[in-house]
CSV table of C-alpha atoms and ligand atoms in Angstrom, one decimal:
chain,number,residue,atom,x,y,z
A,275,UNK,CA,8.2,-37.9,-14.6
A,276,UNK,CA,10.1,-37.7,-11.7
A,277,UNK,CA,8.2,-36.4,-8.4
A,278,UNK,CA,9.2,-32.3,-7.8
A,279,UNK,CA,11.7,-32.1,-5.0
A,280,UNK,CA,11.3,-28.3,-4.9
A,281,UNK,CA,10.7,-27.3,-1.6
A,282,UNK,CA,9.7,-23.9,-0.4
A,283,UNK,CA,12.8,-23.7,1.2
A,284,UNK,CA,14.4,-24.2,-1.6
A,285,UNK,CA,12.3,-22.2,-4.0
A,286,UNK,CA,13.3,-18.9,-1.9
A,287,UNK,CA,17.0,-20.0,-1.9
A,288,UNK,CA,17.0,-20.0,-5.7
A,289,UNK,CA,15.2,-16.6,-6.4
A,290,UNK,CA,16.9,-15.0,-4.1
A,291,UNK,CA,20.2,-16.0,-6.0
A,292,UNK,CA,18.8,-13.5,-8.1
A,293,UNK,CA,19.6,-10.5,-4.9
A,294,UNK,CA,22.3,-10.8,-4.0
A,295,UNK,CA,21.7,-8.1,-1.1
A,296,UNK,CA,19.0,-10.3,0.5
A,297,UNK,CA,19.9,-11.6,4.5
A,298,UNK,CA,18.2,-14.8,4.1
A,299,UNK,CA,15.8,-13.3,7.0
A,300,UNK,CA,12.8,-12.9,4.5
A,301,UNK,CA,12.9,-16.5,3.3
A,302,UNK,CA,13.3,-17.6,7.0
A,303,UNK,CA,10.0,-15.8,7.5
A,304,UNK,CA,8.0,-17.5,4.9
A,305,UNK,CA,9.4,-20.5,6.1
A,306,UNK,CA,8.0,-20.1,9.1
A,307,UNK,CA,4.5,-19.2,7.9
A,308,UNK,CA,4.8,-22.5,5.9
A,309,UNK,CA,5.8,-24.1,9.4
A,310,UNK,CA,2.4,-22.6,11.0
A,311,UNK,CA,0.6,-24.0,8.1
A,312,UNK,CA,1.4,-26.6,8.7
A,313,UNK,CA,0.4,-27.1,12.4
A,314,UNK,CA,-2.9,-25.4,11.4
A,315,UNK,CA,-3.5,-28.2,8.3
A,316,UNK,CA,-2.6,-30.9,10.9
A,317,UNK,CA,-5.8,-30.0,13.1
A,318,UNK,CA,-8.0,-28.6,10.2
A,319,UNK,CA,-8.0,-32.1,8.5
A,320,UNK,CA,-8.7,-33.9,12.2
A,321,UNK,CA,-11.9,-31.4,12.5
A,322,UNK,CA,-14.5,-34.0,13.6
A,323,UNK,CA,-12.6,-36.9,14.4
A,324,UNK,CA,-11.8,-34.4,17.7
A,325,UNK,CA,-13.8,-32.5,20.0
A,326,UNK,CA,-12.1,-29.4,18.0
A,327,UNK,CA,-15.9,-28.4,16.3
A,328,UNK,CA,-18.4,-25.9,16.9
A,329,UNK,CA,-18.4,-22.0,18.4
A,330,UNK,CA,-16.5,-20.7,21.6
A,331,UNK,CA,-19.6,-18.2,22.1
A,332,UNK,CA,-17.0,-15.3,22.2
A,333,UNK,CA,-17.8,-12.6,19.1
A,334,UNK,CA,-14.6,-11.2,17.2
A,335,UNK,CA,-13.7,-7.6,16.9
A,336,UNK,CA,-16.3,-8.2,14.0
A,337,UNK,CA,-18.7,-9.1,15.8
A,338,UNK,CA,-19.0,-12.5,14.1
A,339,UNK,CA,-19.0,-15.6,16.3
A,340,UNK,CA,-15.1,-17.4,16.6
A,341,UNK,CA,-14.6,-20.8,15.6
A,342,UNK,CA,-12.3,-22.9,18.0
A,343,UNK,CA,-10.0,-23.6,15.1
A,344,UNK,CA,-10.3,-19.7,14.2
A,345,UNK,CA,-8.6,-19.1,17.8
A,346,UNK,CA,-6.2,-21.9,17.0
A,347,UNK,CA,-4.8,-20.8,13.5
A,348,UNK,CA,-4.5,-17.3,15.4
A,349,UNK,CA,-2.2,-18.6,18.1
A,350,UNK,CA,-0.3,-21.2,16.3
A,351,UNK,CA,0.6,-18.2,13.7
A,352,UNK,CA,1.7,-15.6,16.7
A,353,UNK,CA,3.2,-18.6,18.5
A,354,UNK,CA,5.5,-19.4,15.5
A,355,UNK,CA,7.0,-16.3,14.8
A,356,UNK,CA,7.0,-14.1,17.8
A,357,UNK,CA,10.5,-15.4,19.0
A,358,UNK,CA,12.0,-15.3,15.7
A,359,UNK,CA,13.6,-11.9,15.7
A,360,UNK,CA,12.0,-10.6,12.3
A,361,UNK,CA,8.8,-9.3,13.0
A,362,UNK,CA,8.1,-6.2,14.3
A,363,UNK,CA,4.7,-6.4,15.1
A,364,UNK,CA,1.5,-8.0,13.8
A,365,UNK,CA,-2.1,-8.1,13.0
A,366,UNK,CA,-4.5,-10.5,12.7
A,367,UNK,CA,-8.1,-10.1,11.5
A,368,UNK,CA,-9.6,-11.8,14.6
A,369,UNK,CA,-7.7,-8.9,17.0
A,370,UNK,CA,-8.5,-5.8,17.8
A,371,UNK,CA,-5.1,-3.7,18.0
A,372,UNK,CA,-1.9,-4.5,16.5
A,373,UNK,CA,-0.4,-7.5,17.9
A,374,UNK,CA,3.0,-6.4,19.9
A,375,UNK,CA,6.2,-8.9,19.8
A,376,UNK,CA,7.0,-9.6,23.6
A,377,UNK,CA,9.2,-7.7,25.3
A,378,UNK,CA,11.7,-10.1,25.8
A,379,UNK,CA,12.1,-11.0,21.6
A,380,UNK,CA,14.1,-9.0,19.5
A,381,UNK,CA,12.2,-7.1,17.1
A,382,UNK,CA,12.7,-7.5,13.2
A,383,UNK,CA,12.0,-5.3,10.2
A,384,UNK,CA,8.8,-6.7,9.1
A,385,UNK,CA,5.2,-7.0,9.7
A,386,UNK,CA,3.1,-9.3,9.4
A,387,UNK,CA,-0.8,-9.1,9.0
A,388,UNK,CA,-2.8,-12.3,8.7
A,389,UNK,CA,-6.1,-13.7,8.5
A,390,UNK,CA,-5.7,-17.0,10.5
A,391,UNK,CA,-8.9,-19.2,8.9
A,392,UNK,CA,-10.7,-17.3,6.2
A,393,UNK,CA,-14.0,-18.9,5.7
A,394,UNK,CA,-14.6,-20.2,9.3
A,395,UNK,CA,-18.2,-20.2,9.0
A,396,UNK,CA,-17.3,-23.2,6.8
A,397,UNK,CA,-15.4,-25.7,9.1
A,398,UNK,CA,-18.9,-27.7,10.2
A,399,UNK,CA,-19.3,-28.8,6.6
A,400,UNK,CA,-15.8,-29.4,5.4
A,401,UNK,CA,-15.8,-26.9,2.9
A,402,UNK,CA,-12.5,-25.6,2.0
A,403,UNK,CA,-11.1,-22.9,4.2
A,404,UNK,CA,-8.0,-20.7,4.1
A,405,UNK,CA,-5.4,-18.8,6.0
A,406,UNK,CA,-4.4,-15.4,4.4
A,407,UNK,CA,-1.0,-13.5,4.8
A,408,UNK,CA,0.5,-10.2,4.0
A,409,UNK,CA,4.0,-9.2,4.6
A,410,UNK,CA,5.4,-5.2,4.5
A,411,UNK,CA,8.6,-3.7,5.8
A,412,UNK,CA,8.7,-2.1,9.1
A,413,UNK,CA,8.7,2.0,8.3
A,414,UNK,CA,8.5,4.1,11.6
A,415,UNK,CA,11.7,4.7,13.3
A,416,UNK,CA,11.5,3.4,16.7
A,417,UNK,CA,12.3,-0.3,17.5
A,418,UNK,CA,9.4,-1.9,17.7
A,419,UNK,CA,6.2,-1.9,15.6
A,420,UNK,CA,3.7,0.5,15.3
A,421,UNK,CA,0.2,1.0,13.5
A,422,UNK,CA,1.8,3.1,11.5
A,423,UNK,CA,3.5,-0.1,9.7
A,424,UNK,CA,0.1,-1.8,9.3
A,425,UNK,CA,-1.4,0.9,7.3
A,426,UNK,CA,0.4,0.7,4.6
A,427,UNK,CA,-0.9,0.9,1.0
A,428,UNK,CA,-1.1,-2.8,-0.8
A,429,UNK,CA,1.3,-1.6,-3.8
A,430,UNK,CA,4.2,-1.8,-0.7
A,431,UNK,CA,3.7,-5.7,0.3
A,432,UNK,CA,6.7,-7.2,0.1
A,433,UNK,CA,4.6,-10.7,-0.3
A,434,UNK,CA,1.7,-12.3,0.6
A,435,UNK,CA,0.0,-15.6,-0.2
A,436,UNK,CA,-3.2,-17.7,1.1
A,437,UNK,CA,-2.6,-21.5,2.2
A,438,UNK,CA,-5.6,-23.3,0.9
A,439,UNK,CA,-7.2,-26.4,3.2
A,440,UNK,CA,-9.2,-28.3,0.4
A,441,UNK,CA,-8.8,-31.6,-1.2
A,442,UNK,CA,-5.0,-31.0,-0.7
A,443,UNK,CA,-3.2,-28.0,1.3
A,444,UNK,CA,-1.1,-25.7,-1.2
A,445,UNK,CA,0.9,-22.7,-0.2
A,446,UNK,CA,0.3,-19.9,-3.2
A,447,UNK,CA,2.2,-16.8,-2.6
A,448,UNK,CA,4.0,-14.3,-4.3
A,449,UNK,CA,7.7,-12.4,-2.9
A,450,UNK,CA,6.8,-10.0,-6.4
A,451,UNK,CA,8.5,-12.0,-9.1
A,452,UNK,CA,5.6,-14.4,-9.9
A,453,UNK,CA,3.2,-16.3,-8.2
A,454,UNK,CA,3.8,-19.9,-6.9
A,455,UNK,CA,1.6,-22.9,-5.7
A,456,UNK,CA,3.1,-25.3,-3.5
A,457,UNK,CA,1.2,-28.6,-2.5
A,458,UNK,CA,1.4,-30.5,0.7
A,459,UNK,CA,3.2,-33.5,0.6
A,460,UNK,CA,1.3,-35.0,3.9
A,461,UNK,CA,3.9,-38.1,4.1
A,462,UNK,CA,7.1,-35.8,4.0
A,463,UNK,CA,5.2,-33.5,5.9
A,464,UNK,CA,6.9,-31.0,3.0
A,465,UNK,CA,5.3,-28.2,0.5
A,466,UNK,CA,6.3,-28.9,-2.8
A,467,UNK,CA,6.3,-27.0,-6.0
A,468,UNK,CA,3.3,-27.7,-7.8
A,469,UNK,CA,2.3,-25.0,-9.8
A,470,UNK,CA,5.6,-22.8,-11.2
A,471,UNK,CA,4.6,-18.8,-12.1
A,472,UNK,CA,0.8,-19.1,-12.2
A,473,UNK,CA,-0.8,-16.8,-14.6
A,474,UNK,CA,-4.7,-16.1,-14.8
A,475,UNK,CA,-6.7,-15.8,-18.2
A,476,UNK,CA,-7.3,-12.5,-18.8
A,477,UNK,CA,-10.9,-13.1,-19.4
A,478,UNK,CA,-12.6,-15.5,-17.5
A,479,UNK,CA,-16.1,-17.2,-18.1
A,480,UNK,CA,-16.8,-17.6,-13.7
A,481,UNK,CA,-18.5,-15.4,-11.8
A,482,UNK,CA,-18.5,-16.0,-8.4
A,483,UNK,CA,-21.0,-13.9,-6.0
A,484,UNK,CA,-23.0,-13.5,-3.1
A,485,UNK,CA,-26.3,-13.4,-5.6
A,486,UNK,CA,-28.8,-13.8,-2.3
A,487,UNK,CA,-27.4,-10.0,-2.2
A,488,UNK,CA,-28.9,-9.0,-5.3
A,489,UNK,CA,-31.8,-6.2,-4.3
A,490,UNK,CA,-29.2,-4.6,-1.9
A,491,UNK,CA,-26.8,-3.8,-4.6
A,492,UNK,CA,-26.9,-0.3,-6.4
A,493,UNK,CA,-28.2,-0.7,-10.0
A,494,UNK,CA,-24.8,-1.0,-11.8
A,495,UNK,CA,-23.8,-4.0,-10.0
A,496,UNK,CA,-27.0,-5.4,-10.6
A,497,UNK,CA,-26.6,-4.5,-14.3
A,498,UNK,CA,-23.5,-6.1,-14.6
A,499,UNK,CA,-24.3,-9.5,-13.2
A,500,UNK,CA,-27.7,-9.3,-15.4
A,501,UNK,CA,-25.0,-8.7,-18.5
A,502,UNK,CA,-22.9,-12.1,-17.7
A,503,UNK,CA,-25.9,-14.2,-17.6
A,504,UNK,CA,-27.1,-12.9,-20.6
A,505,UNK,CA,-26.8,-15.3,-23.3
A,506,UNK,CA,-24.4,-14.0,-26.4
A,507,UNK,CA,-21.7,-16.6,-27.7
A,508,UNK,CA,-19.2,-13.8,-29.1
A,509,UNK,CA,-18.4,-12.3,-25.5
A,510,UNK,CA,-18.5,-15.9,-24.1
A,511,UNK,CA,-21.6,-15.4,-22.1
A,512,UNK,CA,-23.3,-16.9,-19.8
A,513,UNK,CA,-20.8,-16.9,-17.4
A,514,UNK,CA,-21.2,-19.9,-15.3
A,515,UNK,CA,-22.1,-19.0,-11.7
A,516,UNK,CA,-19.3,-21.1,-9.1
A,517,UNK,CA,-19.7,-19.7,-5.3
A,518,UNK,CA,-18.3,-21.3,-2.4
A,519,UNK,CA,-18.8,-18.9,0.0
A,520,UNK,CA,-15.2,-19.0,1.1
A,521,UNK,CA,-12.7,-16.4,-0.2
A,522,UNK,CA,-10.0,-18.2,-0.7
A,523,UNK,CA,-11.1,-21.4,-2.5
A,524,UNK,CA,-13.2,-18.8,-4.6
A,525,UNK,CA,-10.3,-17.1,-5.0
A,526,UNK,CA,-8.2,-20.4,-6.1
A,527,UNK,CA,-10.5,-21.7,-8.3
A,528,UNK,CA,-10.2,-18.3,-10.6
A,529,UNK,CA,-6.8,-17.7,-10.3
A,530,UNK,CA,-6.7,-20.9,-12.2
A,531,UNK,CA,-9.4,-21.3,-14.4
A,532,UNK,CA,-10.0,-17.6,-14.6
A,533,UNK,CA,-12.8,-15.6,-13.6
A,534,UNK,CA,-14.2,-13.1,-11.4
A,535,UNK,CA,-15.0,-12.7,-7.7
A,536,UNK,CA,-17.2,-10.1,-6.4
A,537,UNK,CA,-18.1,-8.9,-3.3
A,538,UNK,CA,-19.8,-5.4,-3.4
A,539,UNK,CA,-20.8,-3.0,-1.0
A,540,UNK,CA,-24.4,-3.2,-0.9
A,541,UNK,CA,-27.3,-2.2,2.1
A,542,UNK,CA,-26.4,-4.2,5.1
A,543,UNK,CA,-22.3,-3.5,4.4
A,544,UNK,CA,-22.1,-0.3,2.4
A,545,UNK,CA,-18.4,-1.0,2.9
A,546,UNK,CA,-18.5,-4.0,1.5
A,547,UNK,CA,-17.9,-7.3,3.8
A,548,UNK,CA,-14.1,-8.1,3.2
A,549,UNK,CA,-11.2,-6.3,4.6
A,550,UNK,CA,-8.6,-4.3,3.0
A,551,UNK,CA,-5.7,-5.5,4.9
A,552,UNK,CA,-6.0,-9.2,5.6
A,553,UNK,CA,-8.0,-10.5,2.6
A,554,UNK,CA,-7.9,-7.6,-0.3
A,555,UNK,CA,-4.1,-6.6,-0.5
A,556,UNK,CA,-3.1,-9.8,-0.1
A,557,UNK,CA,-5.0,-11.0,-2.7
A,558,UNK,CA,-4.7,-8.2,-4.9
A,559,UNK,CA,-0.8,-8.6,-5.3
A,560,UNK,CA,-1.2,-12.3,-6.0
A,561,UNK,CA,-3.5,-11.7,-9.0
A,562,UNK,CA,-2.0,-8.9,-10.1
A,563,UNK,CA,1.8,-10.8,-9.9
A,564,UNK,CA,-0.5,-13.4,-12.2
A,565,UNK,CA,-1.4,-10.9,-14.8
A,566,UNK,CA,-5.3,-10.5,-13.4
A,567,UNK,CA,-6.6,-7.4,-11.7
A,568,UNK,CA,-8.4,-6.1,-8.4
A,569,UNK,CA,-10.5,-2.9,-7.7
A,570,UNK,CA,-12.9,-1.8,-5.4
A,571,UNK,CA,-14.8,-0.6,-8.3
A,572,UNK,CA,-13.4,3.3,-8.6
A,573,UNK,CA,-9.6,2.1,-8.2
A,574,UNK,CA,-6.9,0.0,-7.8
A,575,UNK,CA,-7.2,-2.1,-4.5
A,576,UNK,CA,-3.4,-2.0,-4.0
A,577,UNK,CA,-3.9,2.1,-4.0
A,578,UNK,CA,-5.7,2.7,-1.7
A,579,UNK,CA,-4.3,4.1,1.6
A,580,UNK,CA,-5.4,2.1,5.1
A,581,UNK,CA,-6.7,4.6,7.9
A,582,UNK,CA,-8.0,1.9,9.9
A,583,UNK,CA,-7.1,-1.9,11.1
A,584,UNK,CA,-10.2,-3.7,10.5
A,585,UNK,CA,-11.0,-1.1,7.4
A,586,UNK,CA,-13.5,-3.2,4.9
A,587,UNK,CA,-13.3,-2.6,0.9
A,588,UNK,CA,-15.7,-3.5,-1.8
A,589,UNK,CA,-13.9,-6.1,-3.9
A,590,UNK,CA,-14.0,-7.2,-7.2
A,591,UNK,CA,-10.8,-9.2,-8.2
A,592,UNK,CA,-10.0,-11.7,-11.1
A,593,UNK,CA,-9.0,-11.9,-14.8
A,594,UNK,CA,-7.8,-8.1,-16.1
A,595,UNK,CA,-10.7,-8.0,-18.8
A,596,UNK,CA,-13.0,-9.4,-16.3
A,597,UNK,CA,-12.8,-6.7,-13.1
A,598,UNK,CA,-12.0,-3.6,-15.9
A,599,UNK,CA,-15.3,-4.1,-17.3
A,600,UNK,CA,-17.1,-4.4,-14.1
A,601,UNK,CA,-15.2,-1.3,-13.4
A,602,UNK,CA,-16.6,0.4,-16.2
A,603,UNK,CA,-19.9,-0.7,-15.0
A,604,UNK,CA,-19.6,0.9,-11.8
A,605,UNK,CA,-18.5,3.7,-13.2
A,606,UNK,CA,-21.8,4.5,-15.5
A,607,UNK,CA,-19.5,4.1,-18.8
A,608,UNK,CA,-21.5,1.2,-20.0
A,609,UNK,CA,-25.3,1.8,-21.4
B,853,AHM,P1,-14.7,-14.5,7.6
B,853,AHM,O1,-13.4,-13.8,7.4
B,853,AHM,O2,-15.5,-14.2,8.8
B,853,AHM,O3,-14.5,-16.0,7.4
B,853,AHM,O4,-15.6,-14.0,6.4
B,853,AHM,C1,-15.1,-13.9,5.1
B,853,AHM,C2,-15.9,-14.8,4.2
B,853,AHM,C3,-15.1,-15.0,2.9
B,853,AHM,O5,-14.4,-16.2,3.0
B,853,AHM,C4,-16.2,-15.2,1.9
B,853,AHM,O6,-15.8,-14.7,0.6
B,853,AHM,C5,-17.3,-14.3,2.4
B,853,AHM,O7,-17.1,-14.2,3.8
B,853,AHM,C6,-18.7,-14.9,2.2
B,853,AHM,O8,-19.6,-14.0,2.7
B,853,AHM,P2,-21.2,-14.2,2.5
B,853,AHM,O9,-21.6,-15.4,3.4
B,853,AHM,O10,-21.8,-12.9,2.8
B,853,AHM,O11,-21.4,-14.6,1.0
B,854,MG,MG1,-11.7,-13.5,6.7
């Protein structure tokens, strides 16, 4: 078989055949997220051979402790596509306000809110880790961005897509006509096309969970992660348990095998942990463009209407079957 000499670049060119109106700007865009990727990869896979380890001792607007390479991914994003004329503003999980584009850039007509390194916590013991975007078009009326074009509803990402740092890098992301994994090439320094229009199983036999959580969930989550490891071969069960601990590779792994990731509220975060805008909505059009499902367990994820940067979200994402049953669950309609 001959090696695939699809490119991202290239990949974009060809669907966007398909629209004719398109300028060419949004594929510039997600070539330059690629770009950042791939400065970010560069120093992700030299973590310990450099003095790049270990904590700045500054806390995020999360008050969670930020990684060096946490602050790096974050600037090596802004850095790459402030200049470029097509963003309007940004956000970034790891900063507290929206992120303006300089006064001296142009401004574009899309935003751009990212997670830089999802999964940071994991660096020290190279575990996989991830970078997470989502892209909407710019809505208010004046030139440059405003919150109001962050808080957008899900359903009105134009794309989005995680870049996974793991055995390989691969670019997955999804423009709303499909889902497509990418693999770096490290000797051509190029992401090619590795995995054309991913689709999930509708059911799933993962569960992937924090299950140290367990007494600080309310009694239907508890119920349903006592149902999946109950034995019963018709319904597929037990589930086999597979949790990394870091949303993205958690994420991967289903989207490809199938499966279900959940991350409920529960005492300590009775908004759940994760957050709408950099890790849900992203991740919610992905699966859904792959035929799978997420909710925060009373709706849709890609529903729900932001009021808030750093809002957090219950999430349960995954195969369809899979999430609608733990909805139902949730939702007191199982005995
Ligand atoms: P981060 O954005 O600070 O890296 O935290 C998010 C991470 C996710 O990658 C992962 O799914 C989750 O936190 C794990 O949380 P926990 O350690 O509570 O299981
Ligand atoms: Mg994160």
């Amino acid at each position: 078989m001959p090696p695939s000499l699809v490119t991202i670049e290239r990949h974009i060119i060809e669907q966007q055949k398909e629209y004719p109106q398109a300028t060419g700007e949004f594929s510039a865009l997600l070539y330059d997220i690629a770009f950042a990727a791939k400065l970010i990869a560069r120093e992700v896979n030299k973590a310990g051979l450099v003095d790049i380890l270990g904590f700045t001792g500054e806390e995020n607007v999360q008050g969670e402790q930020v990684a060096k390479l946490d602050e790096f991914a974050n600037d090596i994003i802004f850095k790459a596509l402030d200049h470029t004329g097509r963003l309007c503003c940004m956000a970034s999980e790891e900063v507290k306000d929206i992120i303006p584009i300089p006064e001296q850039f142009k401004c574009g007509k899309y935003v751009l809110l990212y997670d830089p390194l999802d999964g940071s916590s994991n660096i020290d013991a190279n575990v996989s880790i991830g970078t997470i975007f989502s892209i909407h078009r710019k809505i208010s009326s004046g030139e440059r961005g405003t919150l109001e074009d962050c808080l957008q509803p899900g359903y009105k990402q134009v794309a989005a897509g995680y870049v996974i740092y793991g055995s390989s890098t691969m670019l997955v992301y999804t423009a709303g006509n499909g889902v497509f994994g990418f693999t770096l090439d490290p000797s051509v320094g190029e992401f090619l096309l590795s995995h054309d229009h991913i689709q999930i199983p509708k059911k799933g036999s993962i569960y992937s969970v924090n299950e140290g959580n367990y007494f600080k969930w309310d009694e239907n989550v508890r119920r349903y992660i006592d149902y999946v490891k109950t034995p019963d071969k018709a319904s597929g069960r037990p589930y086999k348990s597979r949790y990394i601990g870091s949303l993205v590779a958690d994420f991967h792994r289903n989207l490809l095998y199938g499966g279900i990731f959940l991350y409920p509220a529960d005492k300590s975060n009775p908004n759940g942990k994760l957050r709408l805008l950099y890790e849900a909505n992203p991740l919610a059009f992905i699966v859904e463009q792959a035929g799978g499902y997420a909710s925060d367990g009373r709706q849709r994820i890609l529903d729900i209407v932001p009021t808030e940067l750093h809002q957090r979200t219950p999430l349960f994402i995954g195969s369809y079957d899979d999430v609608k049953q733990v909805e139902a669950f949730i939702q007191g309609q199982v005995e």
